[in-house]
Short mmCIF file of C-alpha atoms and ligand atoms in Angstrom, two decimals:
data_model
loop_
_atom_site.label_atom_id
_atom_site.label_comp_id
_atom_site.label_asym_id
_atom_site.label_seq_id
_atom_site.Cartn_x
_atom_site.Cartn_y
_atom_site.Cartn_z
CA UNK C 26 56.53 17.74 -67.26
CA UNK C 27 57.83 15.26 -70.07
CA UNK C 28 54.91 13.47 -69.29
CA UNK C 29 52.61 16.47 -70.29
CA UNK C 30 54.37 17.20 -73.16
CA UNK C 31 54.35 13.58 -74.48
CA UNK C 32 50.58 12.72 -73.94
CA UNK C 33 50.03 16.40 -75.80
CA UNK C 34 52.51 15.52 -78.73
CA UNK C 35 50.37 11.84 -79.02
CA UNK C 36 46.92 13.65 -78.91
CA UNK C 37 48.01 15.83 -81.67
CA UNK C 38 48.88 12.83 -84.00
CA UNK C 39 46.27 10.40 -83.22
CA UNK C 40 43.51 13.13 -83.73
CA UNK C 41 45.10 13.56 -87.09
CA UNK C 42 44.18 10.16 -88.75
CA UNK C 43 40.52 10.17 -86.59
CA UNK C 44 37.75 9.55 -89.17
CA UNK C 45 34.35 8.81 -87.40
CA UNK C 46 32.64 10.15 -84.26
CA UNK C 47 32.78 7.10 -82.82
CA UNK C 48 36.56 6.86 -82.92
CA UNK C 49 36.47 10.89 -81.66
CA UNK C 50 34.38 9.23 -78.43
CA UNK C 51 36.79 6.82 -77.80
CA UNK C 52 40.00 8.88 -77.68
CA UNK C 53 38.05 11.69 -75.65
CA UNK C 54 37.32 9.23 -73.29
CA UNK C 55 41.05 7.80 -73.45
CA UNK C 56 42.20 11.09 -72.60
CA UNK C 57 39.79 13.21 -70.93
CA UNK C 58 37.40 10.11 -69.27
CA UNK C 59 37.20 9.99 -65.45
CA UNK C 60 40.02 7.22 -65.36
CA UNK C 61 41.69 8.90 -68.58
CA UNK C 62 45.54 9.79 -69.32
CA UNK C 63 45.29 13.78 -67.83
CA UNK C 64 43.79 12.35 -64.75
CA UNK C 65 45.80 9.98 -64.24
CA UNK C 66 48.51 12.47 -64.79
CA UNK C 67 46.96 14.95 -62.23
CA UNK C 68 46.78 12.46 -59.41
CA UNK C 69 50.52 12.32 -60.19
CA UNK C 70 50.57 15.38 -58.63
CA UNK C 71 51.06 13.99 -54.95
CA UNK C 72 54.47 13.16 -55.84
CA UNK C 73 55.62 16.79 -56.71
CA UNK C 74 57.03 19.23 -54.25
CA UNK C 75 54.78 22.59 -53.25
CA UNK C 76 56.70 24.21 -55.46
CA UNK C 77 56.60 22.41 -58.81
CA UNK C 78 52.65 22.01 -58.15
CA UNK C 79 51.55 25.30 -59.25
CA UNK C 80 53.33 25.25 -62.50
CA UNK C 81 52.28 21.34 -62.62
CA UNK C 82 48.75 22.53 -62.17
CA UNK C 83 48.73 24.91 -64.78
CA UNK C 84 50.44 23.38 -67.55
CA UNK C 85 47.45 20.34 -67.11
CA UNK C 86 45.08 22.88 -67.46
CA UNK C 87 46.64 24.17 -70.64
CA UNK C 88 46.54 20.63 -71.83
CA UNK C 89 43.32 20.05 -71.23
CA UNK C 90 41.68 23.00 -72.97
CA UNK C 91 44.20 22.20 -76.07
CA UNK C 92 42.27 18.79 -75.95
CA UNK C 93 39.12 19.79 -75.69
CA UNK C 94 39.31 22.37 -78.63
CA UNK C 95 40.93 20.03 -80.94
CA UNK C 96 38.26 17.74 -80.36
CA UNK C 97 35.03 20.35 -81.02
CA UNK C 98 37.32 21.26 -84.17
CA UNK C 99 37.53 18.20 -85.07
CA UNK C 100 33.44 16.91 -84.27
CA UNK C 101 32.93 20.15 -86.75
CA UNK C 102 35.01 18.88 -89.54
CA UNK C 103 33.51 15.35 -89.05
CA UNK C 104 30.20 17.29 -89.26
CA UNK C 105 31.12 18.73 -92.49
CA UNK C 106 32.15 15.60 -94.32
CA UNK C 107 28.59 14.06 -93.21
CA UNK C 108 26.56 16.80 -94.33
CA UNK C 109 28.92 17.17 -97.50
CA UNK C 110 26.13 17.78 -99.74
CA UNK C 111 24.68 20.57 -97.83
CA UNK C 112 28.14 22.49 -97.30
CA UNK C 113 28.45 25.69 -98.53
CA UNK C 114 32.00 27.06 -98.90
CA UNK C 115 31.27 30.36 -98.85
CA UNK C 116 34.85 31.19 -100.58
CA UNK C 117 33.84 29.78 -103.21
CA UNK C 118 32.97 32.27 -106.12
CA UNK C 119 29.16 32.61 -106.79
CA UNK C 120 27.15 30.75 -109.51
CA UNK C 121 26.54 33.24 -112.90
CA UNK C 122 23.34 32.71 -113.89
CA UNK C 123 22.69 33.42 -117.15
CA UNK C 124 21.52 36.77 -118.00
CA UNK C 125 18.85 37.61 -120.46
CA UNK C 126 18.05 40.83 -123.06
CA UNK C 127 15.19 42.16 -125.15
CA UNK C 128 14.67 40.54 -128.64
CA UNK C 129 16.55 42.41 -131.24
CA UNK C 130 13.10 43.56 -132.36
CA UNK C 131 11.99 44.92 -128.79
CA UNK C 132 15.20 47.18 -128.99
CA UNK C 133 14.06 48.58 -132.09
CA UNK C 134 10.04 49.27 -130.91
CA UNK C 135 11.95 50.88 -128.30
CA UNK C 136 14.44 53.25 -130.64
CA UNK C 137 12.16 53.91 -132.43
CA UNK C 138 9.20 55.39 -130.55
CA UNK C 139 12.05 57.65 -128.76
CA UNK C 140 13.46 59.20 -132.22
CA UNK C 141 9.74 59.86 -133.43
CA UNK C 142 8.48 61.25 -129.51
CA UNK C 143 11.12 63.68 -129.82
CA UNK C 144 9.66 65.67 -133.07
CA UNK C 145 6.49 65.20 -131.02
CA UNK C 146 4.92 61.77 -132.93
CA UNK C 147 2.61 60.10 -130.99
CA UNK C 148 3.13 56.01 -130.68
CA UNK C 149 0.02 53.91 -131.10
CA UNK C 150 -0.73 50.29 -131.04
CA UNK C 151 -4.03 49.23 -133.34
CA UNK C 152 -5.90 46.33 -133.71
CA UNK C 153 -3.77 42.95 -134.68
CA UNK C 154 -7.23 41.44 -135.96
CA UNK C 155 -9.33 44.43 -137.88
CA UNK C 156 -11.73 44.59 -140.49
CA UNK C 157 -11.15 44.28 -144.29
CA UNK C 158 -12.29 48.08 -144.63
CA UNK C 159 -9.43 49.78 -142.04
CA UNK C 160 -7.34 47.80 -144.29
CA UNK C 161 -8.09 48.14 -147.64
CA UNK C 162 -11.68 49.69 -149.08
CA UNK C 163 -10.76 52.72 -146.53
CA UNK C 164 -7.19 52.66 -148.29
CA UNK C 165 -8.20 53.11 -151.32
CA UNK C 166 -7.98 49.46 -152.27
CA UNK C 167 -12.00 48.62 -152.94
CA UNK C 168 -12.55 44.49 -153.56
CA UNK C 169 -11.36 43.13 -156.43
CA UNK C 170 -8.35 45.34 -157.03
CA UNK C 171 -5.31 44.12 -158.12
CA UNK C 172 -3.21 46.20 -155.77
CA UNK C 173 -4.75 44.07 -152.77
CA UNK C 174 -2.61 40.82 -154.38
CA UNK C 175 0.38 42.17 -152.36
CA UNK C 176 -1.20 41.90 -149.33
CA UNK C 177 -1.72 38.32 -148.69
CA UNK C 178 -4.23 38.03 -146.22
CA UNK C 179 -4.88 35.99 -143.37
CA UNK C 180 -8.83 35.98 -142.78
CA UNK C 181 -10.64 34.76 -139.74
CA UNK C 182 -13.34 32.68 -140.11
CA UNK C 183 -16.28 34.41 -138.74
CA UNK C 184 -19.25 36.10 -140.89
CA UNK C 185 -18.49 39.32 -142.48
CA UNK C 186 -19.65 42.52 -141.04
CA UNK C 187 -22.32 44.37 -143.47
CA UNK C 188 -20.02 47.60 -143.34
CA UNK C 189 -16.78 46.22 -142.65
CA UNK C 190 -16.22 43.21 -144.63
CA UNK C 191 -14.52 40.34 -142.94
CA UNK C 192 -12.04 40.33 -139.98
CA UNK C 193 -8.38 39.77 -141.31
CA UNK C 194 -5.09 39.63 -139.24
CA UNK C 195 -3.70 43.08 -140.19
CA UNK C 196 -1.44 42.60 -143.28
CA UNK C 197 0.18 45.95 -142.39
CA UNK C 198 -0.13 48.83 -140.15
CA UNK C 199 -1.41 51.64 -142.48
CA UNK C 200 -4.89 50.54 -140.96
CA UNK C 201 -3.90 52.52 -138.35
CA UNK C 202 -3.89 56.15 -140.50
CA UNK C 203 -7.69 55.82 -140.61
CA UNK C 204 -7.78 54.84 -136.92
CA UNK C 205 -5.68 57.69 -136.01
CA UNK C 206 -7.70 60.30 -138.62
CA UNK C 207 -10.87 59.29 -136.95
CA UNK C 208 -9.84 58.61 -132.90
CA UNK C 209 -8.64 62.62 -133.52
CA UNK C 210 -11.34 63.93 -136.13
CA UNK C 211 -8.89 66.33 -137.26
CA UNK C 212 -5.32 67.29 -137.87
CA UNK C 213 -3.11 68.29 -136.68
CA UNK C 214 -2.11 64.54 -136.83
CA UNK C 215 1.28 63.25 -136.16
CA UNK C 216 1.48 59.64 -135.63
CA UNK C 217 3.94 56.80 -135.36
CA UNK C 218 2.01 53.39 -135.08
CA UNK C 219 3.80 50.36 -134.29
CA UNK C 220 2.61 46.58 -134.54
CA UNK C 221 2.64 43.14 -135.98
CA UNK C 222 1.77 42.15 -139.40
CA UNK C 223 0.52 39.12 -140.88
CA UNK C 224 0.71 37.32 -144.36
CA UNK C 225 0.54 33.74 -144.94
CA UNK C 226 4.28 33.69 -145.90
CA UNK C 227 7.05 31.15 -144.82
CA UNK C 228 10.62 31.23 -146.41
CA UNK C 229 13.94 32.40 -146.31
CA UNK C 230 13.18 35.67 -146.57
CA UNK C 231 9.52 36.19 -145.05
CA UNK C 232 8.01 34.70 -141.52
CA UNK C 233 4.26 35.05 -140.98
CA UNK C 234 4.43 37.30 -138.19
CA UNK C 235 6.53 40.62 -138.67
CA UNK C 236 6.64 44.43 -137.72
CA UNK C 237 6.23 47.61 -138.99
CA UNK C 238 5.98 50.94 -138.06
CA UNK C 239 4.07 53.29 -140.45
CA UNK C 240 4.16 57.12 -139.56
CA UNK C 241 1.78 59.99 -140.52
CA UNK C 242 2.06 63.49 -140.90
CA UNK C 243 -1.53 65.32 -141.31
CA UNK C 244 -1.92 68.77 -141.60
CA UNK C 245 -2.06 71.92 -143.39
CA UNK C 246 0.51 72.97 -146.10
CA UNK C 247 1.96 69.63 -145.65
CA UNK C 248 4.05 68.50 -148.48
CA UNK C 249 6.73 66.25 -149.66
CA UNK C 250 9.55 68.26 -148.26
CA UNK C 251 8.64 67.49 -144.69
CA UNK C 252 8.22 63.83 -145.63
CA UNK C 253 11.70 63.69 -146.62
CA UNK C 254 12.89 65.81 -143.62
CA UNK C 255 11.56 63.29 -141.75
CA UNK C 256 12.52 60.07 -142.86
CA UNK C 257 16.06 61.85 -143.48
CA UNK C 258 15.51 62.70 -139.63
CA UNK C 259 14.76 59.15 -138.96
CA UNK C 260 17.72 57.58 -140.80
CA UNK C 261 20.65 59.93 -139.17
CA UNK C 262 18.93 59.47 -136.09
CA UNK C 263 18.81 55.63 -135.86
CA UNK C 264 21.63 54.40 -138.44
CA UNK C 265 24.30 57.39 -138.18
CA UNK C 266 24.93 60.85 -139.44
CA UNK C 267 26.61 59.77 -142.15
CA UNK C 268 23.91 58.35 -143.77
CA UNK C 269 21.74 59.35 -146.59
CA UNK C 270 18.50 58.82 -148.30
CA UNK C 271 16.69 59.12 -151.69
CA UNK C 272 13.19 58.98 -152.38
CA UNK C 273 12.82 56.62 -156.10
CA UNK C 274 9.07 56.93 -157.68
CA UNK C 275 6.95 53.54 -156.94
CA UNK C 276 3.14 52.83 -156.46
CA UNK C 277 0.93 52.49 -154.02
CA UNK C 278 -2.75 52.50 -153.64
CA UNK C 279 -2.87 54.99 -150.49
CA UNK C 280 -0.39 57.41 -151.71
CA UNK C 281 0.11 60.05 -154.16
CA UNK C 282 2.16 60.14 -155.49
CA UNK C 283 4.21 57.45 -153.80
CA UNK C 284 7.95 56.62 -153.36
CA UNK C 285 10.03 53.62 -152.36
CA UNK C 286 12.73 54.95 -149.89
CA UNK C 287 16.30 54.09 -149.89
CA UNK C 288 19.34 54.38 -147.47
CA UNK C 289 22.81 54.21 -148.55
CA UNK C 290 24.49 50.69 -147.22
CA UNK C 291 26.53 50.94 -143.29
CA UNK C 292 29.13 48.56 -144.81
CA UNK C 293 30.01 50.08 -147.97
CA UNK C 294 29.21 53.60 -146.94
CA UNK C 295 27.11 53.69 -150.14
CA UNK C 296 29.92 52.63 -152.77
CA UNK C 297 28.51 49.41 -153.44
CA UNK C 298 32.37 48.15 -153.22
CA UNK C 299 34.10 46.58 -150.54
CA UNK C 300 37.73 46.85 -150.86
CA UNK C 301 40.66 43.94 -150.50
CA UNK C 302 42.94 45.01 -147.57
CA UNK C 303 45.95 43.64 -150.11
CA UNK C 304 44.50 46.20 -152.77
CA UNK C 305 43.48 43.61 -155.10
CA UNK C 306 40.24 44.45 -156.91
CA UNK C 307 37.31 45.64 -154.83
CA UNK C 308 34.36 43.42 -153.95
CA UNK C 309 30.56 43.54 -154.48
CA UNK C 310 29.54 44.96 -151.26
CA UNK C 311 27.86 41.40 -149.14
CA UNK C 312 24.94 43.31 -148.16
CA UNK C 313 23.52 45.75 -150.83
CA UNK C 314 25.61 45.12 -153.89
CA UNK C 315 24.43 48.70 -154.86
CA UNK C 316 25.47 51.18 -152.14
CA UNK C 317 21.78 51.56 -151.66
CA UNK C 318 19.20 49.97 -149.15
CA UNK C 319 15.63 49.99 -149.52
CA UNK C 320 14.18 51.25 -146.24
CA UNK C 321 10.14 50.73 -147.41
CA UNK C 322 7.01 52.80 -148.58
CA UNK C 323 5.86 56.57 -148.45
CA UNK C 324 4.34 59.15 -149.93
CA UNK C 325 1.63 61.80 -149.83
CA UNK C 326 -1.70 60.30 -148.28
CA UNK C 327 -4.47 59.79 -151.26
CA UNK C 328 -7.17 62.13 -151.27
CA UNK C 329 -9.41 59.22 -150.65
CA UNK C 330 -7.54 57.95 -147.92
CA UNK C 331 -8.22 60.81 -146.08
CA UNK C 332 -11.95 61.19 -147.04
CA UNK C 333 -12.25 58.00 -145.10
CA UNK C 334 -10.95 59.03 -142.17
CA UNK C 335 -13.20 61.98 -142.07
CA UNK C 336 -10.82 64.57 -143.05
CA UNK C 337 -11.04 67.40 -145.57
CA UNK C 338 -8.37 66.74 -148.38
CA UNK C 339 -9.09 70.12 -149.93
CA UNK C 340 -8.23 71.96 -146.71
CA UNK C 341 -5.72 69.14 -145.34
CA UNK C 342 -2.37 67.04 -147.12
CA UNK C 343 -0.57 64.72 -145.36
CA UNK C 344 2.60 62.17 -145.66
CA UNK C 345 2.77 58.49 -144.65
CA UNK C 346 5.38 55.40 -144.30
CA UNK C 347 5.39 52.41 -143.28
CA UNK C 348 8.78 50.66 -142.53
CA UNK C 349 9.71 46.80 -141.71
CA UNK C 350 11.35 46.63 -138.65
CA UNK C 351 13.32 43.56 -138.74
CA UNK C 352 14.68 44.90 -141.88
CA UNK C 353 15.72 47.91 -140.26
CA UNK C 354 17.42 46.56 -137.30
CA UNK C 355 18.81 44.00 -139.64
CA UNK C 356 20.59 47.15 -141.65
CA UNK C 357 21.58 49.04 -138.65
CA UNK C 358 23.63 45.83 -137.05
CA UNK C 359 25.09 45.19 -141.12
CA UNK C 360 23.45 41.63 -140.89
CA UNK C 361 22.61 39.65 -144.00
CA UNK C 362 20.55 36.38 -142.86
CA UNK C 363 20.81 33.80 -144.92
CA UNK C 364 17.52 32.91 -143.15
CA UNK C 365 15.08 35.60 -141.66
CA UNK C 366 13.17 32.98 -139.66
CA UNK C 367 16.00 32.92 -137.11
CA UNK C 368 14.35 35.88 -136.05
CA UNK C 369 11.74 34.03 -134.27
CA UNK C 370 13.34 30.75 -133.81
CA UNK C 371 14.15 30.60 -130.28
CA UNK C 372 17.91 30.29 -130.65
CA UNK C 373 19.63 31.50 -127.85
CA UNK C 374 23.15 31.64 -129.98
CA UNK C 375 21.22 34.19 -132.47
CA UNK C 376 19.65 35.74 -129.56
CA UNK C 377 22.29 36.62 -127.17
CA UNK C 378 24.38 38.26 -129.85
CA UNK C 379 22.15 41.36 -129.57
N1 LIG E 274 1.69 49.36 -146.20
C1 LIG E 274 2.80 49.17 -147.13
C2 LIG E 274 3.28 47.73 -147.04
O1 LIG E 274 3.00 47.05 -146.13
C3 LIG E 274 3.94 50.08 -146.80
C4 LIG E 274 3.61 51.52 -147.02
C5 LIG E 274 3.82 52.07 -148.26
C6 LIG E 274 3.06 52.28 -146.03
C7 LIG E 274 3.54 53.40 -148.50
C8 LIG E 274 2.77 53.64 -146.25
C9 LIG E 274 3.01 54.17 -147.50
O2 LIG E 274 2.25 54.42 -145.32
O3 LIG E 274 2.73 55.46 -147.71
O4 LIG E 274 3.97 47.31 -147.93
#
C-alpha cells in the first residue's frame, strides 16, 4: 500500500515540471507501459493474502485512472501552449470596437424635418446641379444684377440651355420655392427643402460645400405674422423654450419685404455678458458678444417670385427662409469654431464629440 501511495505521490510531481509531448510519452510509458511501475506493482499482488487483494486491487485501479486523467489534462494544456496563438480564453472580456454616430449635420437634417413635419411641412430634396433660372432670373435676380454678387457661383462647364441659362451647383436652396410652386401648381404650399449648397469659398469661416434648409409658406391671407409664428416655432422647438427671436429689416431680391432673423445667444441667455463666478466684472459673452444670434434670411415671397412659379400673387402671399445648418447646430451645441472646415475634415476627435 506504501508502494501505491509513493509511485502516486512521484507521478504527481514529475508531471508537474513535464514540458513536451514527447517527455508526456515517456513517463506514460514509465508508468502505465506493459512492463511499467503499476504493473509491476499489480503482479505484486501474488504476494498478498485473499484478503488484502481486494482492497489491493482497487486502490491500483484508483491509481491508474488518477494517471491516466492527469495525463489527457496535461496533453490538453501542452495542446494549448502549441496552438497559443489560436487560444481563446473565453474569460477574457470582449474586444470594444469602436462605435460610430451620424455627422453633427445628419442630426440636424434629421431635427429638423421632424419639427417642420409636425405643423404639416413637407421635406424635399432638389437638384444639387440646376439651372441659372431656378436660381436666380426665376428669383427675381435677372443677369447682370448686383444682388447675384452674393451668390458666388460654381458653373459647370457645359453649353447653356436657351431657356435656362447655364447649369450651376446650387448656391442655395431657394431654387427649390419655384420647384415646389410648380411640382404643386398651386397653394396651398407648405414646404421645408433641405440640401447642399455650393460657393467657391474656402476659409475659416466658409467651406465650399454647406447646408441649408429654406422653408415656404404659400397660401391665402398669408402674412408676416405666421412667418414669425413659425420661425418662433422653429427656434423653441430646436434650441429651447427659453429662447427668443426678432425679425431686423434687411434685403433680399426674392422677398418683400425681407428680414434678417435673430435668436437670442444659449450661453448668455441673451445678455451679451458672461459673468465672473468671483463677481469681478462681467465678460463679453465668447459666442455672440451681443445677446443676439443671427439665425439667416426671410421674408414675404416677391410678387415675381411667385409669377414664376406659376402662381397668382394677387390671389396668393406667401413667406420664405432659408437657414444654414451648420450654423444652427453650431448655436444649439454653444460652439464657436475657430475653424468651420473641421466640419468636414474627417477628424474623428471633432467627430465623436457629437
Ligand atoms: N437664399 C438666401 C441665402 O442663401 C437665404 C434666404 C434669404 C432665403 C431670404 C430665403 C429668404 O428664403 O426669404 O443667403
Amino acid at each position: 500500500m506504501t508502494e501505491i501511495s509513493s509511485i502516486k505521490s512521484s507521478f504527481e510531481s514529475i508531471i508537474k515540471k513535464i514540458k513536451s509531448n514527447n517527455d508526456l510519452d515517456q513517463l506514460q510509458i514509465k508508468y502505465l507501459g506493459r512492463k511499467g511501475l503499476v504493473n509491476n506493482l499489480l503482479q505484486s499482488i501474488d504476494r498478498l493474502t485473499q484478503d488484502e487483494r481486494k482492497d489491493f486491487g482497487i486502490k491500483i485501479n484508483e491509481l491508474k485512472t488518477l494517471i491516466k486523467h492527469l495525463i489527457k489534462v496535461k496533453r490538453q494544456e501542452l495542446l494549448k501552449i502549441e496552438n497559443a496563438s489560436d487560444y481563446i480564453d473565453i474569460t477574457l472580456p470582449g474586444k470594444k470596437y469602436p462605435k460610430g454616430s451620424l455627422h453633427l449635420v445628419t442630426y440636424g437634417v434629421e431635427e429638423i424635418t421632424k419639427i417642420f413635419s409636425r405643423i404639416g411641412f413637407i421635406r424635399m430634396s432638389y437638384p444639387e446641379v440646376e439651372w441659372e433660372h431656378y436660381s436666380f432670373e426665376a428669383l427675381n435676380m435677372p443677369k447682370g444684377h448686383p444682388a447675384r454678387d452674393d451668390f458666388e457661383t460654381f458653373f459647370i462647364d457645359e453649353p447653356a440651355h436657351p431657356k435656362y441659362g447655364k447649369m450651376v451647383l446650387t448656391p442655395h436652396t431657394s431654387s427649390g420655392q419655384i420647384r415646389e410652386m410648380q411640382r404643386l401648381g398651386k397653394p396651398p404650399i407648405r414646404m421645408i427643402n433641405i440640401g447642399k449648397c455650393y460657393r467657391p469659398n474656402w476659409d475659416t469661416s466658409h467651406t465650399p460645400m454647406f447646408h441649408q434648409f429654406e422653408g415656404m409658406a404659400v397660401d391665402m391671407g398669408i402674412n408676416i405674422t405666421h412667418l414669425k409664428g413659425t420661425i418662433n416655432y422653429f427656434a423653441k422647438e430646436f434650441f429651447g423654450e427659453n429662447r427668443k427671436i426678432r425679425l431686423r429689416p434687411f434685403h433680399f431680391q426674392f422677398t418683400e419685404p425681407s428680414f434678417e432673423v435673430d435668436i437670442t445667444c444659449g450661453v448668455c441667455n441673451g445678455t451679451g455678458l458672461l459673468r465672473n463666478p468671483e463677481g469681478s466684472e462681467a465678460q463679453k459673452c465668447r459666442l455672440c458678444k451681443s445677446g443676439w444670434l443671427e439665425l439667416g434670411g426671410s421674408g414675404m415671397i416677391h410678387p415675381n417670385v411667385l409669377k414664376s412659379g406659376n402662381i397668382d400673387s394677387k390671389k396668393y402671399s406667401g413667406w420664405a427662409f432659408g437657414f444654414g445648418i451648420e450654423r444652427v447646430m453650431m448655436m444649439k451645441e454653444g460652439l464657436k469654431l475657430d475653424d468651420l472646415r473641421i466640419m468636414y475634415n474627417n477628424d474623428i476627435r471633432f467627430l465623436e464629440q457629437f
